[in-house]
Short mmCIF file of C-alpha atoms and ligand atoms in Angstrom, two decimals:
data_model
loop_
_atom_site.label_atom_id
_atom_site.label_comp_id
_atom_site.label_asym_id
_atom_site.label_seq_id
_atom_site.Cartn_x
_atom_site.Cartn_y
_atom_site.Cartn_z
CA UNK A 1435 26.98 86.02 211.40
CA UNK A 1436 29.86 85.06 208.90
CA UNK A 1437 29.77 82.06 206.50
CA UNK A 1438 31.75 79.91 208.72
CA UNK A 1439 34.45 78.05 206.63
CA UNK A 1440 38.19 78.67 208.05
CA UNK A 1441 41.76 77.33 207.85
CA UNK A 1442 43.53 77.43 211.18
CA UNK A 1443 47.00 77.17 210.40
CA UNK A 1444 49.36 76.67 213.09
CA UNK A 1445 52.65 77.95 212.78
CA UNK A 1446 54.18 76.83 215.46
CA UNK A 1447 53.57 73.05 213.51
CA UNK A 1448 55.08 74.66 210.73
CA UNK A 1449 58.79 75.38 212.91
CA UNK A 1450 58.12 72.04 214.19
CA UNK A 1451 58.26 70.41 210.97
CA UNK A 1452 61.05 72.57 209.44
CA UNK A 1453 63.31 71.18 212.92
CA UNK A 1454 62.34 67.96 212.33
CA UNK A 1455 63.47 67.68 208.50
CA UNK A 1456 66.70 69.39 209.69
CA UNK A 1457 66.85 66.80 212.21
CA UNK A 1458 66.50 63.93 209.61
CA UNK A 1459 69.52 65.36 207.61
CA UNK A 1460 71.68 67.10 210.58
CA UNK A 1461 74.40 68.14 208.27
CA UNK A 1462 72.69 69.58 204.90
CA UNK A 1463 71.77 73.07 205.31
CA UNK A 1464 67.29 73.30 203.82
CA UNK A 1465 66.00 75.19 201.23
CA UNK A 1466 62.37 75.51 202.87
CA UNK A 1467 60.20 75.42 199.81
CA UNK A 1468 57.25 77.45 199.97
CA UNK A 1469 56.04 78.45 196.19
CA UNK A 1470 52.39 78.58 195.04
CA UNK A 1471 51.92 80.52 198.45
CA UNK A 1472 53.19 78.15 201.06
CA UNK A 1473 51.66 75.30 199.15
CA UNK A 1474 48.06 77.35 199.85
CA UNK A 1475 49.18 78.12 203.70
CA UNK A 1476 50.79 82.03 202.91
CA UNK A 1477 54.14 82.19 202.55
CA UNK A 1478 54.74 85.30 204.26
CA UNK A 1479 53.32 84.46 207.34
CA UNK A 1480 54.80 81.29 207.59
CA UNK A 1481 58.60 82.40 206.41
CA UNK A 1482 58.16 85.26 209.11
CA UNK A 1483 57.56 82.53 211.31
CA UNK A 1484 60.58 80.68 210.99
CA UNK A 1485 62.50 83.50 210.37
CA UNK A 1486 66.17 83.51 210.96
CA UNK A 1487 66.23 79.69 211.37
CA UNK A 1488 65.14 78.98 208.06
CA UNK A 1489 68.76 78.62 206.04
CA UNK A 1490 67.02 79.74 202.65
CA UNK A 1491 63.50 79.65 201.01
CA UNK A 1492 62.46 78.90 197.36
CA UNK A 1493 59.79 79.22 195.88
CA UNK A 1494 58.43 78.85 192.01
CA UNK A 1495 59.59 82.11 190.24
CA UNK A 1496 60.32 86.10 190.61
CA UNK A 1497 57.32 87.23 191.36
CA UNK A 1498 56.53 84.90 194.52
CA UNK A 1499 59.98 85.94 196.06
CA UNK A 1500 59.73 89.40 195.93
CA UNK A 1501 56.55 89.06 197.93
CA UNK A 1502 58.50 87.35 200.26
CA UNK A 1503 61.27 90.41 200.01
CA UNK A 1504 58.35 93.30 200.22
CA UNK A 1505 57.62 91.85 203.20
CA UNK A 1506 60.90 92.35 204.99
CA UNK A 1507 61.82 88.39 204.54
CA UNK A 1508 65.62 88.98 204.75
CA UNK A 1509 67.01 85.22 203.98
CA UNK A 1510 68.63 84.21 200.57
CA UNK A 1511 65.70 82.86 198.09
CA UNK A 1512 65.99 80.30 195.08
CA UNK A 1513 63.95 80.58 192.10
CA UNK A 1514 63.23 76.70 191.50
CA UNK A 1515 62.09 77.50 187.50
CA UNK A 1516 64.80 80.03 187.15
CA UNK A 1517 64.22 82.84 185.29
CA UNK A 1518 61.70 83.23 182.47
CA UNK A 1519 63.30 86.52 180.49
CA UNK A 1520 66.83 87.56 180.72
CA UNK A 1521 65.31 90.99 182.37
CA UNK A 1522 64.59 89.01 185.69
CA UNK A 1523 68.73 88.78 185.86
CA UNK A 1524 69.05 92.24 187.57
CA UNK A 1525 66.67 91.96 189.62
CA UNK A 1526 67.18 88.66 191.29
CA UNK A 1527 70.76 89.29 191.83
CA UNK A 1528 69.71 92.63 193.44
CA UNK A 1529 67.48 90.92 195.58
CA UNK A 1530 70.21 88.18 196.62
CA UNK A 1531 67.46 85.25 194.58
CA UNK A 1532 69.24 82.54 193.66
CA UNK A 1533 68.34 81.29 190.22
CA UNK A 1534 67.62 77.59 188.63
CA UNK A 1535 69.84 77.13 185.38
CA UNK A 1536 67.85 74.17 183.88
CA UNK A 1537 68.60 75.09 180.08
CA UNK A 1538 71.11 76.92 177.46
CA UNK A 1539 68.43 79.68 176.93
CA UNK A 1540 69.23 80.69 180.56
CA UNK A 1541 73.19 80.00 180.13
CA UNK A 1542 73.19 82.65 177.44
CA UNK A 1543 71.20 84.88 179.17
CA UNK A 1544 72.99 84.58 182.50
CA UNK A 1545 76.61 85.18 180.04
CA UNK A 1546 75.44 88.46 178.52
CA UNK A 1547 73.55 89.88 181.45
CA UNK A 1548 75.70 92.65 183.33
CA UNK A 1549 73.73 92.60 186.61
CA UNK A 1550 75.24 95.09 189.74
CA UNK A 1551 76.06 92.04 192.17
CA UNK A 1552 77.31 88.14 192.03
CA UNK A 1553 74.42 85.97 192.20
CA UNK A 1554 73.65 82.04 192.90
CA UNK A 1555 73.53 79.62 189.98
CA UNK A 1556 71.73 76.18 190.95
CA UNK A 1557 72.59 74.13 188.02
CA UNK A 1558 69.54 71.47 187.65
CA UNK A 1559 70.23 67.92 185.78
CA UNK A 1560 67.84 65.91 184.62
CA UNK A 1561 68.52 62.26 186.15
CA UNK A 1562 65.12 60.86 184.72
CA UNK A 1563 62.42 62.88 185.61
CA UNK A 1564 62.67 64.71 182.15
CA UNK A 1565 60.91 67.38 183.03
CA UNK A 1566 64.06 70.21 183.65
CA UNK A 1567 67.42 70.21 182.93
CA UNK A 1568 70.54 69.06 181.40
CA UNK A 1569 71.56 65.61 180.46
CA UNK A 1570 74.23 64.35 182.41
CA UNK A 1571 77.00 64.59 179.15
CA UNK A 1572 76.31 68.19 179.04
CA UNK A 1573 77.01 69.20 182.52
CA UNK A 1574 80.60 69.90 182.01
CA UNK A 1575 80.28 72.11 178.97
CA UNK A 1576 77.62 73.97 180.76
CA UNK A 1577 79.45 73.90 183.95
CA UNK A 1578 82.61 75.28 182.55
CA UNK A 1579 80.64 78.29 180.71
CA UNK A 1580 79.21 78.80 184.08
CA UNK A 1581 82.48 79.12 185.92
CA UNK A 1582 83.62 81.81 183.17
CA UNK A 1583 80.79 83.75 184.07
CA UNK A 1584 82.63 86.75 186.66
CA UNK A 1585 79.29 87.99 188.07
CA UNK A 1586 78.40 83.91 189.09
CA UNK A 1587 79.22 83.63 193.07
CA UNK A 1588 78.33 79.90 194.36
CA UNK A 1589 76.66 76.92 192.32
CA UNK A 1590 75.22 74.09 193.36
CA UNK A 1591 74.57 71.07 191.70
CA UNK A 1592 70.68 69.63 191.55
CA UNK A 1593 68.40 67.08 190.61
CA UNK A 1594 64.77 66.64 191.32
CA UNK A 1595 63.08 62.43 191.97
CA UNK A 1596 60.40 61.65 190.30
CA UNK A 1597 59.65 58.48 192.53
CA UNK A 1598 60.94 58.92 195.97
CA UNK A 1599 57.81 58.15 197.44
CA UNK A 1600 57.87 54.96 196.59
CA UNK A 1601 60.08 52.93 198.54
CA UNK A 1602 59.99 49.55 197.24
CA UNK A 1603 61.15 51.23 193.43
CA UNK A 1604 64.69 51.62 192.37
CA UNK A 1605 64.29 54.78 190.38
CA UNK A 1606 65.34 57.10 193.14
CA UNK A 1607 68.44 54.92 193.24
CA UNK A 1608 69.29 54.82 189.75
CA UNK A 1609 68.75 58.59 189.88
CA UNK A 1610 70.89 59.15 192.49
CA UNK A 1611 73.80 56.94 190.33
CA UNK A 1612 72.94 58.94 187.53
CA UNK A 1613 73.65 61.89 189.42
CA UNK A 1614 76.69 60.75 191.26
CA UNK A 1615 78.21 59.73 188.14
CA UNK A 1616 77.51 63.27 186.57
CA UNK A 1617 79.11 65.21 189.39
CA UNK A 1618 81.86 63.04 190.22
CA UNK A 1619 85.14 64.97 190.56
CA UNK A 1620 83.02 68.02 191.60
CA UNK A 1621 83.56 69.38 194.51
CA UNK A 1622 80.48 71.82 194.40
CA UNK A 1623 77.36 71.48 197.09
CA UNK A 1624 74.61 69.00 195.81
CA UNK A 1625 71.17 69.23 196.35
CA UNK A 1626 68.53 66.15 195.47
CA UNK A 1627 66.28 65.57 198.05
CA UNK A 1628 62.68 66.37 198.58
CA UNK A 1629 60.65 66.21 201.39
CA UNK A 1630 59.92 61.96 200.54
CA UNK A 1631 64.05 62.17 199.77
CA UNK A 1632 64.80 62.90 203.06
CA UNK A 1633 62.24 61.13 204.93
CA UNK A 1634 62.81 58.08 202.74
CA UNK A 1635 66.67 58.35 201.35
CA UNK A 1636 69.09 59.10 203.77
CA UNK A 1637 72.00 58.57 201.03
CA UNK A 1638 70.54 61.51 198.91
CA UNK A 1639 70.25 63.97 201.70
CA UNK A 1640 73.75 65.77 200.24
CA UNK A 1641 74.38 69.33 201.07
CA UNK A 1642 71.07 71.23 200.72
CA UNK A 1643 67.70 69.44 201.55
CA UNK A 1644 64.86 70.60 199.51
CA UNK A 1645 61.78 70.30 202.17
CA UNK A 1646 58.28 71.19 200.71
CA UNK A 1647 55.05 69.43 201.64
CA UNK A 1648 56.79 67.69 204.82
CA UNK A 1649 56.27 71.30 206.36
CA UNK A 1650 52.88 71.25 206.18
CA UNK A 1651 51.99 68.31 207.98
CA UNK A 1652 51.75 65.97 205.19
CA UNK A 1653 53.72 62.79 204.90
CA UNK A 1654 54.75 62.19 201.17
CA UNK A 1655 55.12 58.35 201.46
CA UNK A 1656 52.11 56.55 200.48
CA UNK A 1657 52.61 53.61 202.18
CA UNK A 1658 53.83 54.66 205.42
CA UNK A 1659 55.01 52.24 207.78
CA UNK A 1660 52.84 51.52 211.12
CA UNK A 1661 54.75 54.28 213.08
CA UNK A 1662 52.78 57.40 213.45
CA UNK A 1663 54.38 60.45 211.66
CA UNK A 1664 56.38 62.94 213.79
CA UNK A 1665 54.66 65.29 211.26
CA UNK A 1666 52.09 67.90 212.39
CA UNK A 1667 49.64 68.96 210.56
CA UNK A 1668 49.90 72.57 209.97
CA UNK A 1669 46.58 73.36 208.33
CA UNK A 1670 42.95 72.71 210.12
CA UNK A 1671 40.48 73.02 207.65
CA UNK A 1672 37.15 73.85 209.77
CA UNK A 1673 33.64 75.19 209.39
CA UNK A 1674 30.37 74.32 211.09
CA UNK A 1675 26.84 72.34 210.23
CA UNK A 1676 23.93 74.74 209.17
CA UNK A 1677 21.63 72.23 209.28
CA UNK A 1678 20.71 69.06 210.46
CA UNK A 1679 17.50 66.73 208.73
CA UNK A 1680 16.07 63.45 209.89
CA UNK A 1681 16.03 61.68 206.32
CA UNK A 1682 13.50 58.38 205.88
CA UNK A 1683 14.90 55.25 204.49
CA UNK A 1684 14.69 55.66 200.80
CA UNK A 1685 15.74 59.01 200.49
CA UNK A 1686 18.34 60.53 198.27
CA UNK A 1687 20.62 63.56 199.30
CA UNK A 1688 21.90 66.37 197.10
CA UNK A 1689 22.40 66.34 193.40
CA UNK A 1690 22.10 63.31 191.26
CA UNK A 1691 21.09 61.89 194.51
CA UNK A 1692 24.41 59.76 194.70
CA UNK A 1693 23.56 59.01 198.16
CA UNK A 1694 20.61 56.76 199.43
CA UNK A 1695 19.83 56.09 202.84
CA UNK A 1696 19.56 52.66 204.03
CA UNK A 1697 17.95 53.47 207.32
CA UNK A 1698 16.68 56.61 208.57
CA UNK A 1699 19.59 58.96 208.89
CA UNK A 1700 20.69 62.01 210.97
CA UNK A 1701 22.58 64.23 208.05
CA UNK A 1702 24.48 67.49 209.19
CA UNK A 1703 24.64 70.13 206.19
CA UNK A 1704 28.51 71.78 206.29
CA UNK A 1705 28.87 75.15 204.90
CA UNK A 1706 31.76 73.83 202.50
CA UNK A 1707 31.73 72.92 199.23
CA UNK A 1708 34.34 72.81 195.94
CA UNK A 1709 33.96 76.49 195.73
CA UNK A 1710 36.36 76.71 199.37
CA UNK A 1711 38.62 74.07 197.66
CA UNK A 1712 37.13 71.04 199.27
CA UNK A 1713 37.26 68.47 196.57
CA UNK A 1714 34.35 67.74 194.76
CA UNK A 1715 35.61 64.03 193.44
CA UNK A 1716 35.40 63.23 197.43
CA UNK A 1717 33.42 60.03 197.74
CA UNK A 1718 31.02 58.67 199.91
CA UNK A 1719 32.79 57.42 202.94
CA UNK A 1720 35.21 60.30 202.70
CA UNK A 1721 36.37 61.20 206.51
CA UNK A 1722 34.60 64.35 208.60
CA UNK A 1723 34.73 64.98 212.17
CA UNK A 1724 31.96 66.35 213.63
CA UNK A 1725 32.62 67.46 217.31
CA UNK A 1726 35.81 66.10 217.03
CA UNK A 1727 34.17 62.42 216.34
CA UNK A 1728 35.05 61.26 212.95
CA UNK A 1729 31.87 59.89 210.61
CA UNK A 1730 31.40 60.34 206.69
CA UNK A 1731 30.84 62.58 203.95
CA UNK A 1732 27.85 61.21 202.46
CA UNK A 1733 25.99 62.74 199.01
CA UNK A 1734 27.85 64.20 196.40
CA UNK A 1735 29.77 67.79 197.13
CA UNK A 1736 27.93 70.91 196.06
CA UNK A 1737 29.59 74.67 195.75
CA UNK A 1738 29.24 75.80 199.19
CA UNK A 1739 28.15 72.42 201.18
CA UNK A 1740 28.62 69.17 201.67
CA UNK A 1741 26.68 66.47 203.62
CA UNK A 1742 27.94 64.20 206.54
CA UNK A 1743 26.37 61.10 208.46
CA UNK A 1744 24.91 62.25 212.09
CA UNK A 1745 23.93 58.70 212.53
CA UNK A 1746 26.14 58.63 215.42
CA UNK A 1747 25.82 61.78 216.54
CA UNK A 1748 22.06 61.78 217.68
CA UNK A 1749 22.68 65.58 219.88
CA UNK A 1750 24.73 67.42 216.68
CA UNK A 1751 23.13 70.50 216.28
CA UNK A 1752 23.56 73.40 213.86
CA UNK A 1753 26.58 75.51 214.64
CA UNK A 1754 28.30 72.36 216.09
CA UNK A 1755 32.14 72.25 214.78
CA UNK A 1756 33.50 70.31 211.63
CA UNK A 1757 36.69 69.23 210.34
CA UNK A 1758 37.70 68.88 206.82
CA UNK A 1759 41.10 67.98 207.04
CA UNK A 1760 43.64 68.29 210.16
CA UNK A 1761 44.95 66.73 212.87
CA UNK A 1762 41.30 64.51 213.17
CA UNK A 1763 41.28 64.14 209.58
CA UNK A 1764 44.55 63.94 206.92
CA UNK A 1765 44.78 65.94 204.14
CA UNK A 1766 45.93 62.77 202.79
CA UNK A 1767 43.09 60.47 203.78
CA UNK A 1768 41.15 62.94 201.57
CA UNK A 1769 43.45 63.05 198.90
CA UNK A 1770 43.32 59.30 199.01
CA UNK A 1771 39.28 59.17 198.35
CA UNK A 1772 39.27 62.24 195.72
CA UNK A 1773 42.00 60.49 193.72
CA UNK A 1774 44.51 63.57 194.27
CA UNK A 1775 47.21 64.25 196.76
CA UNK A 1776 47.64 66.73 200.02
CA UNK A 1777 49.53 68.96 197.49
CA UNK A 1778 46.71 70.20 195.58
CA UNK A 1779 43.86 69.73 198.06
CA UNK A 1780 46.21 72.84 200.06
CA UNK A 1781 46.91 74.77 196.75
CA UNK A 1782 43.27 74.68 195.98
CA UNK A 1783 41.88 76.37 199.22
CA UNK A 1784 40.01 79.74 197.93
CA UNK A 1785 40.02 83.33 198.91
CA UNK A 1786 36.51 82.53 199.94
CA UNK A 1787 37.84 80.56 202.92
CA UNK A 1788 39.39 83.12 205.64
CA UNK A 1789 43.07 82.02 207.15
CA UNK A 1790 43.41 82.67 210.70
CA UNK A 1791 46.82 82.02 212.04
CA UNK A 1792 47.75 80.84 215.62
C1 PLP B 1120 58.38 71.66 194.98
C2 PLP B 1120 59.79 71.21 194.95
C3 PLP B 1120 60.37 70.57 196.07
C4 PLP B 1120 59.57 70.17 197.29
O1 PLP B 1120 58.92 68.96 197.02
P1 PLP B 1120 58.05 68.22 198.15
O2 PLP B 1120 57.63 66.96 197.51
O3 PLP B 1120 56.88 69.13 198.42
O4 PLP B 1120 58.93 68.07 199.32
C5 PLP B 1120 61.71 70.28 196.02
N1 PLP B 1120 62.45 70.57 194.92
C6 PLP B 1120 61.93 71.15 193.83
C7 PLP B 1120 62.80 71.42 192.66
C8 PLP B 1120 60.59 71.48 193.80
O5 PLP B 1120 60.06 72.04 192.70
#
């Protein structure tokens, strides 16, 4: 028998959510973003499954996309850090990548390379997230040495929030003035939005919608509003109990015994622990569903397990079926009590966990 711990990741959730962002901004054509592996999902398997429909992908740099082209992924791709040595030049416009301009190092590289084909510039301005790009003043110097450039084909004009989950703040607005006011005259595409953008801020949806941890599943607004999410989750994270203990009153569980029982308890013993990627900050209280009945992570998490409350689950027996996160539990309701978000709980998943894909 196999150590048990799985993610089931259903693709078909994955189209579902891609049609649904498209649906949210009918006219912008999406960039489905699927970097750092499909935020921790595969990006092969999942860009195979959308396919054709997807109008573009992008992920994080060279290497990632030319997995994505060894594996017979055929649609254009955007490199959202650009390139990192002048050398990747060639090769991305070979391999029809689109590339991130976010700085003059890559403007003089981009002028003096002599690659075989035209390529895509996405010219990124920084509207307040100081992070990447160029301050609005110097968009039309850097936008007219772009022009000049013979083997440039199409540009697009970007910006990236650094608030749009949060509705009730005006930073995503006085971004998007920021931005207006920088591109005004321009009759380029524009690109802003990510996935809380377009759930959240229909005015920045623009030409190209930048969709990224909406296709998992995973709503980026943290407050959302009573109305369940039209989002599906896309990954079950799933494994099984290996044990199951009567515990007195009085007794601790695990290490540094963070976990006393008040009464006698029924605990289930999960084989999953940090060393899958389950978060080991996860407190007490932290969702599980056992059987598909939802109780509590109780006892600090160890490498390869963690411990749950049976209390309510008096005929749970070992091999009996557990859910980490998924459509019983959210990634974010984990997030939420490990003090990190549904983005890196995904990214973190290990090679010790086995994928299966349905
Ligand atoms: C990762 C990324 C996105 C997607 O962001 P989500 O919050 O996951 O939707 C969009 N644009 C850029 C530039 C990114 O780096």
């Amino acid at each position: 028998m196999t150590r048990s711990a799985i993610a089931v990741v259903d693709t078909s959730a994955f189209v579902a959510n891609y049609r649904y962002a498209k649906s949210l901004a009918p006219r912008a054509r999406a960039l489905a973003v699927i970097k750092a592996n499909g935020y921790g999902h595969g990006a092969v398997r999942l860009a195979r499954c959308l396919g054709d429909e997807a109008d573009a992908f992008a992920v994080a740099c060279t290497e990632e996309a030319m997995e994505l082209r060894e594996s017979g992924i055929r649609q254009p791709i955007v490199l959202l850090e650009g390139v990192f040595e002048p050398q990747e030049i060639d090769n991305a416009a070979l391999c029809a990548f689109g590339i991130v301009i976010h700085a003059l190092h890559q403007v003089e590289w981009l002028e003096r390379a002599k690659p075989s084909q035209q390529l895509n510039v996405w010219i990124k301005i920084d509207t307040g997230m100081h992070r990447l790009g160029f301050a609005p003043d110097e968009l039309s110097s850097v936008l007219s040495r772009i022009k000049a450039i013979p083997h440039v084909a199409d540009i697009v004009l970007m910006s990236h929030f650094a608030r749009a989950d949060e509705t009730a703040s005006d930073a995503t607005e006085r971004q998007l003035a920021l931005f207006d006011r920088a591109v005004a005259g321009q009759t380029l595409a524009c690109s802003v939005a990510n996935s809380a953008g377009i759930i959240a801020w229909p005015g920045a949806h623009r030409d190209w919608i930048r969709p990224g941890i909406m296709l998992y599943g995973s709503s980026p607004i943290a407050d959302p509003s009573d109305t369940p999410s039209p989002l599906l989750p896309v990954m079950h994270l799933e494994s099984r109990l290996i044990a199951v203990h009567q515990l007195a009153a009085g007794e601790s569980i695990g290490y540094g015994a963070r976990y006393t029982c008040e009464r006698e308890t029924r605990v289930g013993v999960v084989a999953m622990g940090y060393a899958d990627g389950y978060p080991r900050h996860a407190v007490d209280g932290t969702p599980v569903a056992v059987n598909g009945q939802r109780t509590r992570l109780i006892g600090r998490v160890s490498m390869d397990m963690l411990t749950v409350d049976l209390s309510d689950q008096p005929h749970a027996q070992v091999g009996d079926h557990v859910q980490l996160w998924g459509d019983l539990v959210s990634a974010n309701e984990v997030a939420a009590c490990s003090q990190t978000i549904s983005y890196e709980l995904f990214t973190k998943v290990t090679r010790r966990v086995h994928f299966r894909y349905r």
